[in-house]
JSON list of C-alpha atoms in Angstrom, two decimals:
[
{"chain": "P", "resi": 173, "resn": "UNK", "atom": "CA", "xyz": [47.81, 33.34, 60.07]},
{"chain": "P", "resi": 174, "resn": "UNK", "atom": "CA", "xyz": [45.22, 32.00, 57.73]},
{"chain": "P", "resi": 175, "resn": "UNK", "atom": "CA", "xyz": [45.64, 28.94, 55.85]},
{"chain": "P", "resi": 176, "resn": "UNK", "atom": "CA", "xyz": [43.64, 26.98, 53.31]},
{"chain": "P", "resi": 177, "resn": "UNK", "atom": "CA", "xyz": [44.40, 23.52, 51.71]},
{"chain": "P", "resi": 178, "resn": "UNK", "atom": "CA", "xyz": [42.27, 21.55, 49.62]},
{"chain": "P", "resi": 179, "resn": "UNK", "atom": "CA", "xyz": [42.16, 18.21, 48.60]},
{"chain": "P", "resi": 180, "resn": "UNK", "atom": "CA", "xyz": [40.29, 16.02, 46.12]},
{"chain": "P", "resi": 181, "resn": "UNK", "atom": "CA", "xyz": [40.52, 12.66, 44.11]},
{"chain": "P", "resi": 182, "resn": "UNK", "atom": "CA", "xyz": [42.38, 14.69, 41.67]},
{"chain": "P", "resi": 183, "resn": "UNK", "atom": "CA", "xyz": [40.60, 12.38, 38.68]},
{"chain": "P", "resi": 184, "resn": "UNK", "atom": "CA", "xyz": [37.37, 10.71, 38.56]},
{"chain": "P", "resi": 185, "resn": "UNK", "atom": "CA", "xyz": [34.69, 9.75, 35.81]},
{"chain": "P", "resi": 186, "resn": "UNK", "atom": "CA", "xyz": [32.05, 11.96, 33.63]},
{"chain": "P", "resi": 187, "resn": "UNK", "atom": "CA", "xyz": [28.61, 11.51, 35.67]},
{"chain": "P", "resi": 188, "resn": "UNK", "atom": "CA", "xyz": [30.33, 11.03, 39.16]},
{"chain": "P", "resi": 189, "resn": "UNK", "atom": "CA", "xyz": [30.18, 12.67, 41.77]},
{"chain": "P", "resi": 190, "resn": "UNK", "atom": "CA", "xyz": [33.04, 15.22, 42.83]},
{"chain": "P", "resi": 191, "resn": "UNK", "atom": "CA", "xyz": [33.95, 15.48, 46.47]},
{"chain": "P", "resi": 192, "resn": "UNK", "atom": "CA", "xyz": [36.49, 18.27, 48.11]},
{"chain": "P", "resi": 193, "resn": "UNK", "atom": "CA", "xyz": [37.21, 19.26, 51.36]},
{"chain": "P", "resi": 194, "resn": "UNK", "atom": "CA", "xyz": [39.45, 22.63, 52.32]},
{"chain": "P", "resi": 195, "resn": "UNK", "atom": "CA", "xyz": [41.25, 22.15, 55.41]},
{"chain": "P", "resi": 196, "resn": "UNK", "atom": "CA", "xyz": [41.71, 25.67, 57.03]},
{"chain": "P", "resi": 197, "resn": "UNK", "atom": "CA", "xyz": [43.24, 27.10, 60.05]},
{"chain": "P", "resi": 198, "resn": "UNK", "atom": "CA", "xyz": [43.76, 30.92, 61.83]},
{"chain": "P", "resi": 199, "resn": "UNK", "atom": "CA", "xyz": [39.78, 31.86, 61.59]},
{"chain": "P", "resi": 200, "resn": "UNK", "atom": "CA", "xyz": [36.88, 29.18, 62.85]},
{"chain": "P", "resi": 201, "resn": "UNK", "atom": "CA", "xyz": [33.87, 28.72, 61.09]},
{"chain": "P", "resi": 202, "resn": "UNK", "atom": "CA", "xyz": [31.77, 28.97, 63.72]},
{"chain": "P", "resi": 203, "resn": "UNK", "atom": "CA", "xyz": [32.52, 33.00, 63.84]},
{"chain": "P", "resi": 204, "resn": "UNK", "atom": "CA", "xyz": [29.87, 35.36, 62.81]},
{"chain": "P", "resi": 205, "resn": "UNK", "atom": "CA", "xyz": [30.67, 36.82, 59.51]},
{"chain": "P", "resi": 206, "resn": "UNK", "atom": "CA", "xyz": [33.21, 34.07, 57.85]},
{"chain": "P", "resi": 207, "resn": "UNK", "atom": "CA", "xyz": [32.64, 32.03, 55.28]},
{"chain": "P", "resi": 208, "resn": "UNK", "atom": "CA", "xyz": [34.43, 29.83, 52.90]},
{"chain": "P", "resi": 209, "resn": "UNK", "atom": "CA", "xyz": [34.16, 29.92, 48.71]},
{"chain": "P", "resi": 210, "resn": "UNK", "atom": "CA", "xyz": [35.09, 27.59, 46.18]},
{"chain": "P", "resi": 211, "resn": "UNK", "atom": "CA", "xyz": [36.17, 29.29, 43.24]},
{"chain": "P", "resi": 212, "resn": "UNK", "atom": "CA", "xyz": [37.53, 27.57, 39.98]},
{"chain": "P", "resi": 213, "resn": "UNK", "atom": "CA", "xyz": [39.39, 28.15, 37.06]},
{"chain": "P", "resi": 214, "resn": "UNK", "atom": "CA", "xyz": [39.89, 25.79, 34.02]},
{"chain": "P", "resi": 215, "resn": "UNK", "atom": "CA", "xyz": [43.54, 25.79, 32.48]},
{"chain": "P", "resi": 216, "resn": "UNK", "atom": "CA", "xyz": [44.70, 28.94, 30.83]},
{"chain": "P", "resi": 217, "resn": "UNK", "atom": "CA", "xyz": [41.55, 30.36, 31.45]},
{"chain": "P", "resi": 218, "resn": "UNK", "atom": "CA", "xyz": [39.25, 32.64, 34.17]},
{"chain": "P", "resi": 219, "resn": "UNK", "atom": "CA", "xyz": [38.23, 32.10, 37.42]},
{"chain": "P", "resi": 220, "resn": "UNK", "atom": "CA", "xyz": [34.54, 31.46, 38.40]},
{"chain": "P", "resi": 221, "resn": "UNK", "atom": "CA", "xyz": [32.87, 31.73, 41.83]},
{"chain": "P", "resi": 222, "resn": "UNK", "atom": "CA", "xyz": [30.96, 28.37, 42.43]},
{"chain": "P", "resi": 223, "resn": "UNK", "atom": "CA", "xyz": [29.45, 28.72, 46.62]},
{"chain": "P", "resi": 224, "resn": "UNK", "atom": "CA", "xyz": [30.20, 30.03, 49.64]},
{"chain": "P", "resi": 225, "resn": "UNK", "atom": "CA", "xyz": [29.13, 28.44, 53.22]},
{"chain": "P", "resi": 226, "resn": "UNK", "atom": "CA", "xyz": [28.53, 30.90, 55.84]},
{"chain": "P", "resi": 227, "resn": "UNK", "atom": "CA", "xyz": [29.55, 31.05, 59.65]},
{"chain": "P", "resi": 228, "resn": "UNK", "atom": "CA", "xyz": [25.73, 30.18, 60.34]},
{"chain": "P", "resi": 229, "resn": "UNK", "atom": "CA", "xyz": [25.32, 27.19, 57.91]},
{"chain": "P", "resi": 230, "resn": "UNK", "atom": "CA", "xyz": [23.84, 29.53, 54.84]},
{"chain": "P", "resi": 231, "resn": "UNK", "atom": "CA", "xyz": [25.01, 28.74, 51.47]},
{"chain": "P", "resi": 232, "resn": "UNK", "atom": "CA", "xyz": [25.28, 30.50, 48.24]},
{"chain": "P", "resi": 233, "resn": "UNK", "atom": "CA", "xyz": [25.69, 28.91, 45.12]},
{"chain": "P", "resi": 234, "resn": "UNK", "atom": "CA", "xyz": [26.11, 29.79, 41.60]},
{"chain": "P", "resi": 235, "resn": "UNK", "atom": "CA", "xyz": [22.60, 29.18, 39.78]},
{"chain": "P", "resi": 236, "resn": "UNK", "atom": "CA", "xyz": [24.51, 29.00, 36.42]},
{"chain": "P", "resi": 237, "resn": "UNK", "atom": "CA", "xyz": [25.26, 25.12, 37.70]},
{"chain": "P", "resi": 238, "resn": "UNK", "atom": "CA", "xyz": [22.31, 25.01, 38.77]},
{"chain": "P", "resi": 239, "resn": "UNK", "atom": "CA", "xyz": [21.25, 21.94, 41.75]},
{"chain": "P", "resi": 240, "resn": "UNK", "atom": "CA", "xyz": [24.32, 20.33, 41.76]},
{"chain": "P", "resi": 241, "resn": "UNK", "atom": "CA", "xyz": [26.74, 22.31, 43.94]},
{"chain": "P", "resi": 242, "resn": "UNK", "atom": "CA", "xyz": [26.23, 21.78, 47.61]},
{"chain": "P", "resi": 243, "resn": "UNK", "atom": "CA", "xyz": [28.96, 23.86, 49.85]},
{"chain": "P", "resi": 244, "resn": "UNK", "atom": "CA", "xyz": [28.88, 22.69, 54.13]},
{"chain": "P", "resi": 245, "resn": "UNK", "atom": "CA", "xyz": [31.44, 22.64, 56.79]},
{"chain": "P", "resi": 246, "resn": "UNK", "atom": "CA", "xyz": [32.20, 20.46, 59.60]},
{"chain": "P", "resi": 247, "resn": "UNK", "atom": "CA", "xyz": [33.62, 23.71, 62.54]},
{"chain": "P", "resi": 248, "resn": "UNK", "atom": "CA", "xyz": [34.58, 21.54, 64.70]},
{"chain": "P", "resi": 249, "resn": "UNK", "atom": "CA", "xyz": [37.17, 20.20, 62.21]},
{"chain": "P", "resi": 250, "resn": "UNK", "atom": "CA", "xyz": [37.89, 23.36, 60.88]},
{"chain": "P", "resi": 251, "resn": "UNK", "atom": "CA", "xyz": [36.56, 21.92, 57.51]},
{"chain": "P", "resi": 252, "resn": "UNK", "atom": "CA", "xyz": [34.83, 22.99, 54.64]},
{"chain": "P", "resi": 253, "resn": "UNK", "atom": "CA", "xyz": [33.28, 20.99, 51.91]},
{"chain": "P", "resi": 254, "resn": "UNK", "atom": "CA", "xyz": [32.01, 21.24, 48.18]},
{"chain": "P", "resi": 255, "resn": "UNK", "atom": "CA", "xyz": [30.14, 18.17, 46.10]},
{"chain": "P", "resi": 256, "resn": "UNK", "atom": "CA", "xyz": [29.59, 19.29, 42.62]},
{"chain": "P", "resi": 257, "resn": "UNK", "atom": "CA", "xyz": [27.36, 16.12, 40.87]},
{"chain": "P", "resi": 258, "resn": "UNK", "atom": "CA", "xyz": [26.70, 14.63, 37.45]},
{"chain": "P", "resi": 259, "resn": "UNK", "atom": "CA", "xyz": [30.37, 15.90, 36.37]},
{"chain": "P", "resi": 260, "resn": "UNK", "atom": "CA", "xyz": [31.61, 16.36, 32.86]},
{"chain": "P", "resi": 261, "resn": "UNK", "atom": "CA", "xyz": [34.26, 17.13, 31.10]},
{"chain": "P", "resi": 262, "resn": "UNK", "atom": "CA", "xyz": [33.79, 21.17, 31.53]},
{"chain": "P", "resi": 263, "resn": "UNK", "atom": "CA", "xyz": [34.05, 20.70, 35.06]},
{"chain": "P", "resi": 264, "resn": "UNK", "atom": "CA", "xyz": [37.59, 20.06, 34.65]},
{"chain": "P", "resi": 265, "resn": "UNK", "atom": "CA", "xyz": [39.28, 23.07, 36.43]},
{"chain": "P", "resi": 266, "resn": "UNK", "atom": "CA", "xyz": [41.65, 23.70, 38.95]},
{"chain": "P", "resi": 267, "resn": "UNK", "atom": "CA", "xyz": [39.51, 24.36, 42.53]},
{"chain": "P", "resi": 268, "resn": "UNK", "atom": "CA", "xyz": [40.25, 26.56, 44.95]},
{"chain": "P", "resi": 269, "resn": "UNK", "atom": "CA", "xyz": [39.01, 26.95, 48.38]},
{"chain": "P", "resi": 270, "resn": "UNK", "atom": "CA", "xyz": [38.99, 30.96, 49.80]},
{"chain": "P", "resi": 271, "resn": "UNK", "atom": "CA", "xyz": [38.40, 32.34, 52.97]},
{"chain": "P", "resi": 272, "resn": "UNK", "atom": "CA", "xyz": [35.61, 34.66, 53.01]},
{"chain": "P", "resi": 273, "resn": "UNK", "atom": "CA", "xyz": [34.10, 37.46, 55.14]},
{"chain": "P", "resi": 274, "resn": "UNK", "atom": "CA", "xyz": [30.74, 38.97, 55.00]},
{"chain": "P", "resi": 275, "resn": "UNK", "atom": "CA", "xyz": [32.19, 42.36, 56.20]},
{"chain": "P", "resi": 276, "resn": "UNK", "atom": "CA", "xyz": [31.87, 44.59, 52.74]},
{"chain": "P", "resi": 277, "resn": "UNK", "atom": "CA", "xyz": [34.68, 46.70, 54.07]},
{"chain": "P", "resi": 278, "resn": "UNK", "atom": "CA", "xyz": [37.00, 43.68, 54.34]},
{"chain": "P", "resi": 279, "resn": "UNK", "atom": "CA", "xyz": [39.21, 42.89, 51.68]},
{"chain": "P", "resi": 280, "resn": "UNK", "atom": "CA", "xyz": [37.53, 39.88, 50.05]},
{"chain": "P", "resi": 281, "resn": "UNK", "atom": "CA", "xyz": [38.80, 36.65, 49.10]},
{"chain": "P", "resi": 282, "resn": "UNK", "atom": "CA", "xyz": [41.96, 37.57, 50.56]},
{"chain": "P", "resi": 283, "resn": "UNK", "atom": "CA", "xyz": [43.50, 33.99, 51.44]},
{"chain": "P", "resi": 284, "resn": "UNK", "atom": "CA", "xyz": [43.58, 31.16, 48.76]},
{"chain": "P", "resi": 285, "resn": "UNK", "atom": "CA", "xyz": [44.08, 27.72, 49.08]},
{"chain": "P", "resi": 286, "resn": "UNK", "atom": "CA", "xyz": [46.84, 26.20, 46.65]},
{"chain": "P", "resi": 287, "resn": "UNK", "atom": "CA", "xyz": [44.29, 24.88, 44.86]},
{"chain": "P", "resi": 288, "resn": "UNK", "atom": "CA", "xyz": [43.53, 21.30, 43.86]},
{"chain": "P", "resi": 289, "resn": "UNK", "atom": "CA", "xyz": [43.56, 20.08, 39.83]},
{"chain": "P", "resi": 290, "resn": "UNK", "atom": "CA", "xyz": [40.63, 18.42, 39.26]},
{"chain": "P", "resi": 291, "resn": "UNK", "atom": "CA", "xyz": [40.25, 15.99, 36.03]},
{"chain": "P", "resi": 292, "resn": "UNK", "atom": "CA", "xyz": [36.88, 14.16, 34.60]},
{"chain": "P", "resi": 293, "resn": "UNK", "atom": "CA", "xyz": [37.58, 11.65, 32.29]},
{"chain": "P", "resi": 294, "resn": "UNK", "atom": "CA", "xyz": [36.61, 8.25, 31.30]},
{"chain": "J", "resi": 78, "resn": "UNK", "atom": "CA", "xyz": [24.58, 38.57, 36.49]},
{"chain": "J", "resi": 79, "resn": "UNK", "atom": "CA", "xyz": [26.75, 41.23, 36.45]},
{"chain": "J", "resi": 80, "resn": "UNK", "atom": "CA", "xyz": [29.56, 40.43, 33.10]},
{"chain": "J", "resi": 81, "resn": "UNK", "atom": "CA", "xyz": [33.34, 42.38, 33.86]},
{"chain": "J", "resi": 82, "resn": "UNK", "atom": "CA", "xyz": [34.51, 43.62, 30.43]},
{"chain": "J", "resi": 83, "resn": "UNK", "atom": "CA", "xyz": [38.49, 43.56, 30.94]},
{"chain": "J", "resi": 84, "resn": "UNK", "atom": "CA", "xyz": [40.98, 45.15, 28.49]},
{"chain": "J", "resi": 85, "resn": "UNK", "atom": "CA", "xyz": [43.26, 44.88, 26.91]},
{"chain": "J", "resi": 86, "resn": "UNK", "atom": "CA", "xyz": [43.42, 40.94, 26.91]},
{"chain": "J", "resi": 87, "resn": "UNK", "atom": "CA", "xyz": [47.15, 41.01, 26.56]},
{"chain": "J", "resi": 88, "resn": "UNK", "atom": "CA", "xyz": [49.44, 43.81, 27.16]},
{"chain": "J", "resi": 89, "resn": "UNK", "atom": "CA", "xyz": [53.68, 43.83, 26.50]},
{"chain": "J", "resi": 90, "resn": "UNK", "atom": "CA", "xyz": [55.55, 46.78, 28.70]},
{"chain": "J", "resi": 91, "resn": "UNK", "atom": "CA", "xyz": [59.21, 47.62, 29.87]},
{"chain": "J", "resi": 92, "resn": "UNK", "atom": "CA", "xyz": [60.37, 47.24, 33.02]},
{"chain": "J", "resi": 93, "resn": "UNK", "atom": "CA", "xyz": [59.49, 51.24, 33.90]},
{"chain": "J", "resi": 94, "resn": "UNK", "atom": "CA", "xyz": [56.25, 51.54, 32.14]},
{"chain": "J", "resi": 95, "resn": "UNK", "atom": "CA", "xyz": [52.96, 53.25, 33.50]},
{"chain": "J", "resi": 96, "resn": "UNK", "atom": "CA", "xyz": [50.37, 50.11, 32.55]},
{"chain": "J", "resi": 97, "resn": "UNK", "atom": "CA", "xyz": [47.39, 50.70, 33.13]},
{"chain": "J", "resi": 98, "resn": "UNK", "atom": "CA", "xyz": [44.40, 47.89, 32.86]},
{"chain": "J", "resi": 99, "resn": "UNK", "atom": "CA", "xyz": [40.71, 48.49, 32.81]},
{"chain": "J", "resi": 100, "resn": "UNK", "atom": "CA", "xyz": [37.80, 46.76, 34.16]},
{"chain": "J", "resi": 101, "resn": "UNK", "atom": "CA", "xyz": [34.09, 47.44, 33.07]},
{"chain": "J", "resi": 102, "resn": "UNK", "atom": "CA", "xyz": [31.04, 45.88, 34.58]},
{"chain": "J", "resi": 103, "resn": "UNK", "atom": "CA", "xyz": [27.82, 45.41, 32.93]},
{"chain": "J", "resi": 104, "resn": "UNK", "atom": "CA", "xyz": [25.98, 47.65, 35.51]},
{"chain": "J", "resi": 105, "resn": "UNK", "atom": "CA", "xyz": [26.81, 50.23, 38.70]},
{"chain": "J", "resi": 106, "resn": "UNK", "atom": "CA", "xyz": [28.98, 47.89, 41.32]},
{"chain": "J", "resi": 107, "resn": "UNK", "atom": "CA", "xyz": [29.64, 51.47, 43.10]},
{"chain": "J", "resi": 108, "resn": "UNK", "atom": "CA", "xyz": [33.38, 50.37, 43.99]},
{"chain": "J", "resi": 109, "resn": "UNK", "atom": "CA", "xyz": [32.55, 47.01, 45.61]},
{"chain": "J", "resi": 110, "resn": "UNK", "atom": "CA", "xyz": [35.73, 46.08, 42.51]},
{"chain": "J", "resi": 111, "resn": "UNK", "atom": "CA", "xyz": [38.62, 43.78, 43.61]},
{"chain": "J", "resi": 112, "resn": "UNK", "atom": "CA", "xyz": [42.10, 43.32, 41.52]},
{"chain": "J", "resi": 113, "resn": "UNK", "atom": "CA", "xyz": [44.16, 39.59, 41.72]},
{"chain": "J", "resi": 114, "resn": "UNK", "atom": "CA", "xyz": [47.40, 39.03, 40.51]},
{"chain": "J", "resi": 115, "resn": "UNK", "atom": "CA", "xyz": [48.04, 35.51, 39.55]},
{"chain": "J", "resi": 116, "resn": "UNK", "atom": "CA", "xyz": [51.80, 34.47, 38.43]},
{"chain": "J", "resi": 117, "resn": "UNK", "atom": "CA", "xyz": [52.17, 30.98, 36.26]},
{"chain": "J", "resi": 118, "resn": "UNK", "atom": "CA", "xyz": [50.88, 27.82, 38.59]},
{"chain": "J", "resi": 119, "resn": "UNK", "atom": "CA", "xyz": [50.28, 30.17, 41.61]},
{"chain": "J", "resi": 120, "resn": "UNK", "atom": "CA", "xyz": [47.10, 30.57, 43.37]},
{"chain": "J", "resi": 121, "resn": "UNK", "atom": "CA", "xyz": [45.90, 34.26, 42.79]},
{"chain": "J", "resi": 122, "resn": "UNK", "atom": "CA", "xyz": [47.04, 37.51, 45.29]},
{"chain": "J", "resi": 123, "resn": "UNK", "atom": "CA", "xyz": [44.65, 40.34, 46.29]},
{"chain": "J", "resi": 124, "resn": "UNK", "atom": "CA", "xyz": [45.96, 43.43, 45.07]},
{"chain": "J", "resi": 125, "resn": "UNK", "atom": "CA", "xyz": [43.68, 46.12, 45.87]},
{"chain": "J", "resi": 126, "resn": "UNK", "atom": "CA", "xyz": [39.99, 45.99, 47.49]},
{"chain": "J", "resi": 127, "resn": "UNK", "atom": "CA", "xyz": [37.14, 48.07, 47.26]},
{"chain": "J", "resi": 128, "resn": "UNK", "atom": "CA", "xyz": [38.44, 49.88, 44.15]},
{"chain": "J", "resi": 129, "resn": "UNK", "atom": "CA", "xyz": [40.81, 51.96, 45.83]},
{"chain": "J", "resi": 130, "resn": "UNK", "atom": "CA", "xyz": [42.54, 50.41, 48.73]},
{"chain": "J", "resi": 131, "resn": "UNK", "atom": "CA", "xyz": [46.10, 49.01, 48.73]},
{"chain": "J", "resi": 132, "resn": "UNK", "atom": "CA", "xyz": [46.01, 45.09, 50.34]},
{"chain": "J", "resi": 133, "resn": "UNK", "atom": "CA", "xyz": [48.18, 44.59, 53.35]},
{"chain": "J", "resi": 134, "resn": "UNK", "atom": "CA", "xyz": [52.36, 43.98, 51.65]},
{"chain": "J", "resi": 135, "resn": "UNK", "atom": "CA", "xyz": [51.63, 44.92, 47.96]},
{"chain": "J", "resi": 136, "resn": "UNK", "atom": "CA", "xyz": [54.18, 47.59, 46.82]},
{"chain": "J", "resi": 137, "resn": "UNK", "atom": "CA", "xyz": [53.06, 51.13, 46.63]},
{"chain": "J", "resi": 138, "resn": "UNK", "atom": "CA", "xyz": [53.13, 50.98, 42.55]},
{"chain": "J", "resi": 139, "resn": "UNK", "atom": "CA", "xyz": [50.14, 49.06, 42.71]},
{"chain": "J", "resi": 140, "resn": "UNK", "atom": "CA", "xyz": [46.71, 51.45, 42.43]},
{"chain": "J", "resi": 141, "resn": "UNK", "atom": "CA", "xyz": [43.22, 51.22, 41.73]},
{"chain": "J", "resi": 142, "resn": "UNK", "atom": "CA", "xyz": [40.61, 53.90, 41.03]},
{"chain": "J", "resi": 143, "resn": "UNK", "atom": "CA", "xyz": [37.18, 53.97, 39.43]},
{"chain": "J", "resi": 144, "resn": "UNK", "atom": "CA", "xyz": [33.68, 53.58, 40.86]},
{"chain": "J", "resi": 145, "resn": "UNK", "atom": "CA", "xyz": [30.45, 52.58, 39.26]},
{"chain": "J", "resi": 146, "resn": "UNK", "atom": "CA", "xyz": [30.96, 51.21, 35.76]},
{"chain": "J", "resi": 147, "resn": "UNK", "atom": "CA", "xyz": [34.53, 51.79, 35.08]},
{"chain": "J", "resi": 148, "resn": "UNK", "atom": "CA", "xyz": [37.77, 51.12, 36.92]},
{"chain": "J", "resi": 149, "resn": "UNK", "atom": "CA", "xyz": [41.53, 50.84, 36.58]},
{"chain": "J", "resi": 150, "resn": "UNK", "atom": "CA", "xyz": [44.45, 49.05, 38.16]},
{"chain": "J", "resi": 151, "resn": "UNK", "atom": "CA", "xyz": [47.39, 51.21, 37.27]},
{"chain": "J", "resi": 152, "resn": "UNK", "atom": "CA", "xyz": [51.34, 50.04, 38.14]},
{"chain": "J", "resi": 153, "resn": "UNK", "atom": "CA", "xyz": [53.39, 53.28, 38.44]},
{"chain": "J", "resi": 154, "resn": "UNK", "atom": "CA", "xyz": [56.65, 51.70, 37.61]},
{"chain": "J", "resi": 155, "resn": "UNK", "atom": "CA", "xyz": [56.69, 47.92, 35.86]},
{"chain": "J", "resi": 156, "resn": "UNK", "atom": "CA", "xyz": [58.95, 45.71, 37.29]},
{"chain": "J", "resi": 157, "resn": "UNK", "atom": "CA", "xyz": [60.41, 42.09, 36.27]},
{"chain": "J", "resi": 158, "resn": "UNK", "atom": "CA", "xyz": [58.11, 40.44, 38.91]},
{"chain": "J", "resi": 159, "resn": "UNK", "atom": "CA", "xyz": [55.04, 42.20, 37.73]},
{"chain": "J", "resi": 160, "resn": "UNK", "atom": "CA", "xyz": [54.98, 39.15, 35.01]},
{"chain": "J", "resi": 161, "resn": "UNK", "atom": "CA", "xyz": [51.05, 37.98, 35.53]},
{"chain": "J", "resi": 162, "resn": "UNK", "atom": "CA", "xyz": [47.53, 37.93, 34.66]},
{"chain": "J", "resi": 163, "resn": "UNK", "atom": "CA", "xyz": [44.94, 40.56, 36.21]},
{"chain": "J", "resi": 164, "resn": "UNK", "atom": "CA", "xyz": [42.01, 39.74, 37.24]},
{"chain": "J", "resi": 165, "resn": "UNK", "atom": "CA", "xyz": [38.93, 42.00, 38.10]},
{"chain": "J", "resi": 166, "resn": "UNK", "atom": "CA", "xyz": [36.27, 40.95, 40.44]},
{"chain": "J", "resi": 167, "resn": "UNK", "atom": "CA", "xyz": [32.90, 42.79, 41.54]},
{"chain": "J", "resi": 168, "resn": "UNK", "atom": "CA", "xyz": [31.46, 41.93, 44.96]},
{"chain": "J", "resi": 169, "resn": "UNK", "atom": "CA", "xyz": [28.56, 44.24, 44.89]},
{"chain": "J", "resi": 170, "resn": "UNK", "atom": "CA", "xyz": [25.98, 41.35, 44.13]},
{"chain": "J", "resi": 171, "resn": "UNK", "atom": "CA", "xyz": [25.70, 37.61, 43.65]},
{"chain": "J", "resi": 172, "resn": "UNK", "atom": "CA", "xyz": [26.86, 35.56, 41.98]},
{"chain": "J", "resi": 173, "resn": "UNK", "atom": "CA", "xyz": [30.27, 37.21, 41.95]},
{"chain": "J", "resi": 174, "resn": "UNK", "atom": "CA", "xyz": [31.88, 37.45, 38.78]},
{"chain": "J", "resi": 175, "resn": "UNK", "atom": "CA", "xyz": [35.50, 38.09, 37.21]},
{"chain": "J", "resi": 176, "resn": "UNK", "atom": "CA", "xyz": [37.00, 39.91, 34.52]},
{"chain": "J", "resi": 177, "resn": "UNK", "atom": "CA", "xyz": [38.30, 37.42, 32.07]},
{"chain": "J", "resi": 178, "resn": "UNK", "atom": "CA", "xyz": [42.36, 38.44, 32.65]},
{"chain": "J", "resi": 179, "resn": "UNK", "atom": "CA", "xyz": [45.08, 40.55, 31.51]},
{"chain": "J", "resi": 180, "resn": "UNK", "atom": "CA", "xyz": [48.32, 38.97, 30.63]},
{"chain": "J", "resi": 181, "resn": "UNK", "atom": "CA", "xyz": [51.33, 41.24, 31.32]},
{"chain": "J", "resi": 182, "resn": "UNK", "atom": "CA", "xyz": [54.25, 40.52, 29.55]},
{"chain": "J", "resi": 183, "resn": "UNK", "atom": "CA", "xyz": [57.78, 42.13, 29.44]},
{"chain": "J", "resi": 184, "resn": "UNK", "atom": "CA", "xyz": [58.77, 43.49, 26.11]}
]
């Protein structure tokens, strides 16, 4: 059974630094093919793909923020981890951490995290 | 980066109804097209993947069809717990994008 949990410092301070982890369990990152995303979604509104790390340490990340995502993993902890810098306010969102599979027949983003609420202010 | 034009942007049925919500990309995702349902404070649920195939648990009234630059999600028979917002995805290129959401209502 796959499970995802994130946590973060739920509030923190335009031009900080935001760090989350996603705690996960039933799939190990060190298997080829999985990956874990971090997706967001502000309130009331859509959801937006931000990175994905990859079983062999690859990441992908969303140009449209451009240098300041960086996605990695720690597989021995079964741990996956996003830093998003120089936040402002429209990086307020609700994150969510998503197990991921490189496999294009496999039914993608299938398991979500509960998701972790996320607000910059000062 | 490929923009998901979703409609309609709200949508009020009966418990019964044939609804039927439509997903557009911006260029040919052949059916590499996903469909979430997301109920009030809940992370969102894969409905259907790769345009056409029925996730493992979700009920038989939930469909999708379409390939290339238009595709539907279609519930045969609304029902009370159907209350959510849709979401479209397309997985056929990086960065991955969504379909801004469908709010289904009950009438």
């Amino acid at each position: 059974q796959v499970t995802l949990k994130e946590s973060g410092p739920g509030i923190l301070q335009p031009s900080h630094t935001l760090s989350l982890t996603c705690s996960f369990s039933g799939f190990s990152l060190s298997t080829y093919g999985m990956g874990v995303s971090w997706i967001r979604q502000p309130s009331g509104k859509g959801l937006e793909w931000l990175a994905t790390i990859w079983w062999n340490g690859n990441p992908y990340n969303n140009t449209s923020l451009k240098s300041r995502l960086t996605v990695s993993k720690d597989t021995s902890n079964n741990q996956a981890f996003l830093k998003v810098t120089s936040v402002d306010t429209a990086d307020t969102a609700t994150y969510y951490c998503v197990h991921t599979e490189f496999t294009i027949a496999a039914p993608l983003f299938a398991y979500w995290g509960q998701g972790t609420l996320v607000t910059v202010s000062s | 980066d490929i923009q998901m034009t979703q409609s309609p942007s709200f949508l009020s049925a009966s418990v019964g109804d044939r609804v039927t919500i439509n997903c557009k990309p911006s260029q040919n995702i052949n059916r590499y097209l996903n469909w979430y349902q997301q109920k009030l404070g809940e992370a969102p649920k894969l409905l259907i993947y790769n345009a056409n195939s029925l996730q493992t648990g979700i009920p038989s009234r939930f469909s999708g069809s379409g390939s290339g630059t238009d595709f539907t999600l279609t519930i045969s028979s609304l029902q009370p717990e159907d209350v959510a917002t849709y979401f479209c995805l397309q997985h056929n290129s990086w960065p991955y994008t969504f379909g801004a959401g469908t709010k289904l209502e009950l009438k």
